[in-house]
Coordinates of N, CA and C in Angstrom, one line a residue:
M51 N 102.8 139.4 77.1 CA 102.1 139.1 75.9 C 101.4 137.7 76.1
S52 N 100.3 137.6 75.5 CA 99.6 136.3 75.6 C 100.3 135.2 74.7
L53 N 100.0 134.0 75.0 CA 100.6 132.9 74.2 C 100.3 133.1 72.7
R54 N 99.0 133.4 72.4 CA 98.6 133.6 71.0 C 99.4 134.8 70.4
G55 N 99.6 135.9 71.2 CA 100.3 137.0 70.8 C 101.8 136.7 70.5
V56 N 102.4 135.8 71.3 CA 103.8 135.4 71.1 C 103.9 134.7 69.7
Y57 N 103.0 133.7 69.5 CA 103.1 133.0 68.2 C 102.7 133.9 67.0
E58 N 101.8 134.8 67.2 CA 101.4 135.7 66.1 C 102.5 136.6 65.8
H59 N 103.1 137.2 66.8 CA 104.2 138.2 66.6 C 105.4 137.6 66.0
N60 N 105.7 136.3 66.4 CA 106.9 135.7 66.0 C 106.8 134.6 65.0
A61 N 105.7 134.6 64.2 CA 105.4 133.4 63.3 C 106.5 133.2 62.3
V62 N 107.0 134.2 61.7 CA 108.0 134.0 60.6 C 109.3 133.5 61.3
Q63 N 109.7 134.1 62.4 CA 111.0 133.6 63.0 C 110.8 132.2 63.6
F64 N 109.7 131.9 64.2 CA 109.4 130.6 64.7 C 109.5 129.6 63.6
D65 N 108.9 129.9 62.4 CA 108.9 129.0 61.3 C 110.3 128.8 60.8
R66 N 111.1 129.9 60.7 CA 112.5 129.8 60.2 C 113.3 129.0 61.2
D67 N 113.1 129.1 62.5 CA 113.9 128.5 63.5 C 113.5 127.0 63.7
R68 N 112.3 126.7 63.3 CA 111.8 125.3 63.6 C 112.5 124.3 62.9
T69 N 113.2 123.4 63.6 CA 114.0 122.3 63.0 C 113.1 121.5 62.1
R70 N 113.7 121.1 61.0 CA 113.1 120.2 60.0 C 113.8 118.9 59.9
D71 N 114.6 118.5 61.0 CA 115.4 117.3 60.9 C 114.5 116.1 61.2
L72 N 113.3 116.3 61.5 CA 112.3 115.2 61.7 C 112.8 114.2 62.8
H73 N 113.2 114.7 63.9 CA 113.5 113.8 65.0 C 112.2 113.2 65.5
E74 N 111.1 113.7 65.0 CA 109.8 113.1 65.4 C 109.4 111.9 64.5
R75 N 110.2 111.6 63.5 CA 109.9 110.6 62.5 C 109.4 109.3 63.1
G76 N 110.1 108.7 64.1 CA 109.7 107.4 64.7 C 108.3 107.5 65.2
W77 N 107.9 108.5 65.9 CA 106.6 108.6 66.4 C 105.6 108.9 65.3
L78 N 105.9 109.7 64.4 CA 105.0 110.0 63.2 C 104.7 108.7 62.5
E79 N 105.7 107.9 62.3 CA 105.5 106.6 61.6 C 104.6 105.7 62.4
R80 N 104.8 105.7 63.7 CA 103.9 104.9 64.5 C 102.5 105.4 64.5
F81 N 102.3 106.7 64.5 CA 101.0 107.4 64.3 C 100.4 107.0 63.0
C82 N 101.1 107.2 61.9 CA 100.6 106.9 60.6 C 100.2 105.4 60.4
A83 N 100.9 104.5 61.1 CA 100.6 103.1 61.0 C 99.2 102.8 61.6
E84 N 98.7 103.8 62.4 CA 97.3 103.6 63.0 C 96.2 104.1 62.0
M85 N 96.6 104.8 60.9 CA 95.7 105.5 60.0 C 95.3 104.6 58.9
P86 N 94.0 104.6 58.4 CA 93.7 103.9 57.2 C 94.3 104.7 56.0
R87 N 94.3 104.0 54.9 CA 94.8 104.7 53.7 C 94.0 106.0 53.4
G88 N 94.7 107.1 53.2 CA 93.9 108.3 53.0 C 93.2 108.9 54.2
G89 N 93.5 108.4 55.3 CA 92.8 108.8 56.6 C 92.9 110.3 56.8
R90 N 92.0 110.7 57.7 CA 91.8 112.1 58.0 C 92.4 112.4 59.4
V91 N 93.3 113.4 59.4 CA 94.0 113.8 60.7 C 93.7 115.2 61.0
L92 N 93.4 115.4 62.3 CA 93.3 116.8 62.9 C 94.6 117.1 63.6
D93 N 95.2 118.2 63.0 CA 96.5 118.6 63.6 C 96.2 119.9 64.4
L94 N 96.2 119.8 65.7 CA 95.9 120.9 66.6 C 97.2 121.7 67.0
G95 N 97.2 123.0 66.8 CA 98.4 123.7 67.0 C 99.3 123.5 65.8
C96 N 98.8 123.5 64.6 CA 99.5 123.1 63.4 C 100.6 124.0 63.1
G97 N 100.6 125.3 63.6 CA 101.6 126.3 63.2 C 101.6 126.5 61.7
A98 N 102.8 126.6 61.2 CA 103.0 126.9 59.8 C 103.0 125.6 58.9
G99 N 102.7 124.5 59.5 CA 102.5 123.3 58.7 C 103.7 122.4 58.5
E100 N 104.9 122.9 58.9 CA 106.1 122.1 58.8 C 106.8 121.9 60.1
P101 N 107.3 120.8 60.4 CA 107.4 119.6 59.5 C 106.3 118.6 59.7
M102 N 105.4 118.8 60.7 CA 104.5 117.7 61.1 C 103.4 117.5 60.0
A103 N 102.6 118.5 59.8 CA 101.5 118.4 58.8 C 102.1 118.0 57.4
G104 N 103.2 118.6 57.1 CA 103.9 118.3 55.8 C 104.2 116.8 55.7
Y105 N 104.7 116.2 56.8 CA 105.0 114.8 56.8 C 103.7 114.0 56.5
L106 N 102.7 114.3 57.3 CA 101.4 113.6 57.2 C 100.8 113.7 55.8
I107 N 100.9 114.9 55.2 CA 100.4 115.1 53.8 C 101.2 114.3 52.9
G108 N 102.5 114.3 53.1 CA 103.4 113.5 52.2 C 103.1 112.0 52.3
R109 N 102.5 111.5 53.4 CA 102.1 110.1 53.5 C 100.7 109.9 53.0
G110 N 100.1 110.9 52.4 CA 98.8 110.7 51.7 C 97.6 110.8 52.7
L111 N 97.8 111.4 53.8 CA 96.7 111.7 54.8 C 96.1 113.0 54.5
A112 N 94.8 113.1 54.8 CA 94.1 114.4 54.6 C 94.1 115.1 55.9
V113 N 94.9 116.2 56.0 CA 95.1 117.0 57.2 C 94.2 118.2 57.3
T114 N 93.6 118.3 58.4 CA 92.9 119.6 58.8 C 93.7 120.2 59.9
G115 N 94.3 121.4 59.7 CA 95.1 122.1 60.7 C 94.4 123.1 61.4
V116 N 94.5 123.2 62.7 CA 93.8 124.2 63.5 C 94.9 124.9 64.3
D117 N 94.9 126.2 64.3 CA 95.8 127.0 65.1 C 95.1 128.3 65.4
F118 N 95.6 128.9 66.6 CA 94.9 130.2 67.0 C 95.6 131.4 66.5
A119 N 96.8 131.2 65.8 CA 97.6 132.4 65.3 C 97.4 132.5 63.8
P120 N 96.6 133.5 63.4 CA 96.4 133.7 61.9 C 97.7 133.8 61.1
A121 N 98.8 134.4 61.7 CA 100.0 134.5 61.0 C 100.6 133.2 60.7
M122 N 100.5 132.2 61.6 CA 100.9 130.9 61.4 C 100.1 130.2 60.3
L123 N 98.8 130.4 60.3 CA 98.0 129.8 59.3 C 98.3 130.4 57.9
E124 N 98.6 131.6 57.8 CA 99.0 132.2 56.5 C 100.2 131.5 55.9
L125 N 101.1 131.2 56.7 CA 102.3 130.4 56.3 C 101.9 129.0 55.8
A126 N 101.1 128.4 56.6 CA 100.6 127.0 56.2 C 99.9 127.0 54.9
R127 N 99.0 128.0 54.7 CA 98.2 128.1 53.5 C 99.1 128.4 52.3
A128 N 100.1 129.2 52.5 CA 101.0 129.5 51.4 C 101.8 128.2 51.0
R129 N 102.2 127.4 52.0 CA 103.0 126.2 51.8 C 102.2 125.1 51.2
F130 N 100.9 125.0 51.7 CA 100.1 123.9 51.3 C 98.7 124.4 50.9
P131 N 98.6 125.1 49.8 CA 97.4 125.8 49.4 C 96.1 124.9 49.2
D132 N 96.3 123.6 49.1 CA 95.2 122.7 48.9 C 94.8 122.1 50.3
G133 N 95.5 122.5 51.4 CA 95.1 122.1 52.7 C 93.9 122.8 53.3
R134 N 93.5 122.2 54.4 CA 92.4 122.8 55.1 C 92.9 123.4 56.4
W135 N 92.9 124.7 56.6 CA 93.5 125.4 57.7 C 92.5 126.3 58.4
I136 N 92.3 126.0 59.7 CA 91.2 126.7 60.4 C 91.7 127.4 61.6
E137 N 91.3 128.7 61.7 CA 91.7 129.4 62.9 C 90.8 129.0 64.1
G138 N 91.4 128.6 65.2 CA 90.6 128.1 66.3 C 91.5 127.8 67.5
D139 N 90.8 127.7 68.7 CA 91.5 127.4 69.9 C 91.0 126.0 70.4
M140 N 91.9 125.1 70.7 CA 91.5 123.8 71.1 C 90.7 123.8 72.4
R141 N 90.8 124.8 73.2 CA 90.0 124.9 74.4 C 88.5 125.0 74.1
A142 N 88.1 125.4 72.9 CA 86.7 125.5 72.4 C 86.5 124.6 71.2
L143 N 87.3 123.6 71.0 CA 87.2 122.8 69.8 C 85.8 122.1 69.7
D144 N 85.2 122.4 68.6 CA 83.9 121.7 68.3 C 83.6 121.8 66.8
L145 N 84.3 120.9 66.0 CA 84.2 121.0 64.6 C 83.0 120.2 64.0
G146 N 82.4 119.4 64.9 CA 81.2 118.6 64.5 C 81.5 117.5 63.5
E147 N 82.7 117.0 63.6 CA 83.2 115.9 62.7 C 84.2 115.1 63.5
V148 N 84.5 113.9 63.0 CA 85.5 113.0 63.6 C 86.6 112.7 62.6
F149 N 87.7 112.3 63.2 CA 88.9 112.1 62.4 C 89.5 110.7 62.8
D150 N 90.3 110.2 61.9 CA 91.0 108.9 62.2 C 92.2 109.1 63.2
G151 N 92.7 110.3 63.2 CA 93.8 110.7 64.1 C 93.7 112.1 64.5
V152 N 94.1 112.4 65.8 CA 94.3 113.7 66.3 C 95.7 113.8 66.8
L153 N 96.4 114.9 66.3 CA 97.8 115.2 66.7 C 97.8 116.5 67.4
A154 N 98.4 116.5 68.6 CA 98.6 117.8 69.3 C 100.1 117.9 69.7
W155 N 100.9 118.2 68.8 CA 102.4 118.2 69.0 C 102.9 119.6 69.3
N156 N 103.5 119.7 70.5 CA 104.1 121.0 70.9 C 103.0 122.1 71.0
S157 N 101.8 121.7 71.3 CA 100.7 122.7 71.4 C 99.9 122.4 72.7
F158 N 99.4 121.2 72.9 CA 98.6 120.8 74.0 C 99.3 121.2 75.4
F159 N 100.6 121.1 75.4 CA 101.3 121.3 76.7 C 101.4 122.8 77.1
H160 N 100.9 123.7 76.2 CA 100.8 125.1 76.6 C 99.6 125.4 77.5
L161 N 98.7 124.4 77.6 CA 97.5 124.6 78.4 C 97.8 124.3 79.9
T162 N 97.1 124.9 80.8 CA 97.3 124.6 82.2 C 96.8 123.2 82.4
A163 N 97.1 122.6 83.5 CA 96.7 121.3 83.9 C 95.1 121.2 83.9
E164 N 94.5 122.2 84.4 CA 93.0 122.2 84.5 C 92.4 122.3 83.0
E165 N 93.0 123.2 82.2 CA 92.6 123.3 80.8 C 92.8 121.9 80.1
Q166 N 93.9 121.3 80.3 CA 94.1 120.0 79.7 C 93.0 119.0 80.1
R167 N 92.7 119.0 81.3 CA 91.6 118.1 81.7 C 90.3 118.4 81.0
G168 N 90.0 119.6 80.7 CA 88.8 120.0 80.0 C 88.9 119.8 78.5
V169 N 90.1 119.8 77.9 CA 90.3 119.6 76.5 C 90.3 118.1 76.1
I170 N 90.8 117.3 77.0 CA 90.9 115.8 76.6 C 89.6 115.3 76.1
P171 N 88.5 115.6 76.8 CA 87.2 115.1 76.2 C 86.9 115.6 74.8
R172 N 87.3 116.9 74.6 CA 87.1 117.5 73.2 C 87.9 116.7 72.2
L173 N 89.1 116.4 72.5 CA 90.0 115.6 71.6 C 89.3 114.3 71.3
A174 N 88.9 113.6 72.4 CA 88.3 112.2 72.2 C 87.0 112.3 71.4
A175 N 86.3 113.4 71.5 CA 85.0 113.5 70.8 C 85.3 113.7 69.3
H176 N 86.5 114.1 68.9 CA 86.8 114.3 67.5 C 87.5 113.1 66.9
L177 N 87.6 112.0 67.7 CA 88.2 110.8 67.2 C 87.1 109.8 66.8
C178 N 87.2 109.1 65.7 CA 86.3 108.0 65.4 C 86.7 106.8 66.2
P179 N 85.8 105.8 66.3 CA 86.2 104.6 67.0 C 87.5 103.9 66.4
G180 N 88.4 103.6 67.2 CA 89.7 103.0 66.7 C 90.7 104.1 66.4
G181 N 90.3 105.4 66.5 CA 91.2 106.5 66.1 C 92.3 106.6 67.1
A182 N 93.4 107.3 66.6 CA 94.6 107.5 67.4 C 94.8 108.9 67.8
L183 N 95.2 109.1 69.0 CA 95.5 110.5 69.5 C 97.0 110.4 69.9
M184 N 97.8 111.4 69.4 CA 99.2 111.5 69.8 C 99.5 112.9 70.2
M185 N 100.1 113.1 71.3 CA 100.5 114.5 71.8 C 101.8 114.4 72.5
S186 N 102.5 115.6 72.5 CA 103.7 115.7 73.3 C 103.2 116.4 74.6
V187 N 103.7 115.8 75.7 CA 103.3 116.3 77.0 C 104.6 116.4 77.8
G188 N 104.5 116.5 79.2 CA 105.7 116.5 80.0 C 106.0 115.2 80.5
P189 N 107.1 115.0 81.1 CA 107.5 113.6 81.6 C 106.8 113.3 82.9
E190 N 106.3 114.3 83.6 CA 105.6 114.2 84.9 C 104.8 115.4 85.2
A191 N 104.0 115.3 86.2 CA 103.1 116.4 86.6 C 103.9 117.6 87.0
G192 N 103.5 118.8 86.5 CA 104.2 120.0 86.8 C 104.1 121.1 85.7
D193 N 104.7 122.2 86.0 CA 104.8 123.2 85.0 C 106.2 123.9 84.9
V194 N 106.5 124.3 83.7 CA 107.8 124.9 83.4 C 107.6 126.1 82.4
W195 N 108.6 126.9 82.3 CA 108.6 127.9 81.3 C 109.6 127.7 80.2
G196 N 109.3 128.0 79.0 CA 110.2 127.9 77.9 C 110.2 129.2 77.2
T197 N 110.8 129.2 76.0 CA 110.8 130.5 75.2 C 110.5 130.2 73.7
V198 N 109.9 131.2 73.1 CA 109.7 131.2 71.7 C 110.2 132.6 71.2
A199 N 111.3 132.5 70.4 CA 111.9 133.8 69.9 C 112.3 134.7 71.1
G200 N 112.7 134.1 72.2 CA 113.1 134.9 73.3 C 112.0 135.3 74.2
E201 N 110.8 135.0 73.9 CA 109.7 135.4 74.8 C 109.2 134.2 75.6
A202 N 108.8 134.4 76.8 CA 108.4 133.3 77.7 C 107.1 132.7 77.3
V203 N 107.1 131.3 77.3 CA 105.8 130.6 77.1 C 105.7 129.5 78.2
Y204 N 104.5 129.3 78.6 CA 104.1 128.4 79.7 C 103.9 126.9 79.1
H205 N 104.4 125.9 79.9 CA 104.1 124.5 79.6 C 103.6 123.9 80.9
A206 N 102.7 122.9 80.7 CA 102.2 122.2 81.9 C 102.0 120.7 81.5
S207 N 102.0 119.9 82.5 CA 101.7 118.4 82.2 C 101.0 117.8 83.4
L208 N 100.1 116.9 83.1 CA 99.6 116.0 84.2 C 100.6 114.8 84.3
S209 N 100.4 114.0 85.3 CA 101.3 112.8 85.4 C 100.8 111.7 84.4
P210 N 101.6 110.8 84.0 CA 101.2 109.7 83.1 C 100.0 109.0 83.6
D211 N 99.9 108.7 84.9 CA 98.7 108.1 85.4 C 97.4 108.9 85.3
D212 N 97.6 110.2 85.5 CA 96.4 111.1 85.4 C 96.0 111.2 83.9
Y213 N 96.9 111.2 83.0 CA 96.5 111.2 81.6 C 95.8 109.9 81.3
A214 N 96.3 108.8 81.7 CA 95.6 107.5 81.5 C 94.2 107.5 82.0
A215 N 94.0 108.1 83.2 CA 92.7 108.1 83.8 C 91.7 109.1 83.1
E216 N 92.2 110.2 82.7 CA 91.4 111.2 82.0 C 91.0 110.6 80.6
L217 N 91.9 110.0 79.9 CA 91.6 109.4 78.6 C 90.7 108.2 78.8
A218 N 90.8 107.4 79.8 CA 89.9 106.3 80.1 C 88.5 106.7 80.3
N219 N 88.3 107.9 80.9 CA 87.0 108.5 81.1 C 86.3 108.8 79.8
C220 N 87.1 109.0 78.8 CA 86.6 109.3 77.4 C 86.6 108.1 76.5
G221 N 86.8 107.0 77.0 CA 86.8 105.8 76.1 C 88.1 105.5 75.4
C222 N 89.2 106.1 75.9 CA 90.5 106.0 75.2 C 91.5 105.2 76.1
E223 N 92.4 104.5 75.5 CA 93.4 103.8 76.3 C 94.8 104.2 75.8
V224 N 95.7 104.4 76.7 CA 97.1 104.7 76.4 C 97.7 103.5 75.7
A225 N 98.3 103.7 74.5 CA 99.0 102.6 73.8 C 100.5 102.7 74.1
A226 N 101.0 103.9 74.3 CA 102.4 104.1 74.5 C 102.7 105.4 75.2
F227 N 103.6 105.4 76.0 CA 104.1 106.7 76.6 C 105.6 106.6 76.8
C228 N 106.3 107.6 76.4 CA 107.8 107.6 76.6 C 108.2 109.0 77.1
A229 N 108.8 109.0 78.3 CA 109.2 110.2 78.9 C 110.6 110.6 78.4
E230 N 110.7 111.8 77.9 CA 112.0 112.4 77.4 C 112.7 111.4 76.5
D231 N 112.1 111.1 75.4 CA 112.6 110.1 74.5 C 113.9 110.7 73.8
A232 N 115.0 110.0 74.1 CA 116.3 110.4 73.5 C 116.3 110.4 72.0
D233 N 115.5 109.5 71.4 CA 115.4 109.4 69.9 C 114.5 110.5 69.3
C234 N 113.9 111.3 70.2 CA 112.9 112.3 69.7 C 113.3 113.7 70.4
N235 N 114.6 114.0 70.4 CA 115.0 115.2 70.9 C 114.5 115.5 72.3
G236 N 114.3 114.5 73.1 CA 113.9 114.7 74.5 C 112.4 114.9 74.7
H237 N 111.6 114.8 73.7 CA 110.1 115.0 73.8 C 109.5 113.8 74.6
S238 N 108.5 114.1 75.4 CA 107.7 113.1 76.1 C 106.5 113.0 75.3
V239 N 106.2 111.7 74.9 CA 105.1 111.5 73.9 C 104.1 110.5 74.4
L240 N 102.9 110.8 74.2 CA 101.8 109.9 74.6 C 101.0 109.6 73.3
L241 N 100.7 108.3 73.1 CA 99.9 107.8 72.0 C 98.7 107.0 72.6
A242 N 97.5 107.3 72.3 CA 96.3 106.6 72.8 C 95.4 106.2 71.6
R243 N 94.5 105.3 71.9 CA 93.5 104.8 70.9 C 92.2 104.9 71.6
K244 N 91.2 105.3 70.7 CA 89.8 105.3 71.2 C 89.2 103.9 70.9
G245 N 88.5 103.4 71.9 CA 87.9 102.1 71.8 C 86.7 102.1 70.9

């Protein structure tokens, strides 16, 4: 089954199983600190909107969520009916607008390394000057398999140096990188800013 099919087929179970303990809080607070009051955030791979988009909305940010699984977006719309939820694939992202922040949490790493290289310029193009990009990645270059509701899903990562180089080519600079952050349930997190 395709990645989109896995998330589409398992949307309700994924949402039910998705932890809401906000182990991401430290990084979310750091990301929010980069945003102006009422800033606009693009949440790529937003899923059902919890807990990430919900946290950002609760902080007064205007969130635009993009996901390629309609069943996930249905859940997000039901949860946050005043939100802006768009069906789309980050590999073809072209909204024609810019945001104060772009978040790609537990989504960007589903792309192959080559796809990631192609998507990074798309992410940067959707950031206003001074905007922040935060995404979960791998701790080093390579690929692994995980599961969603018992179905296999692919994950890939570039090396931290390769991410820095790809971002620099798009006018962005890495502000922070933490491999397998013990305070964030082992997530590897990259935060960058557009010059």
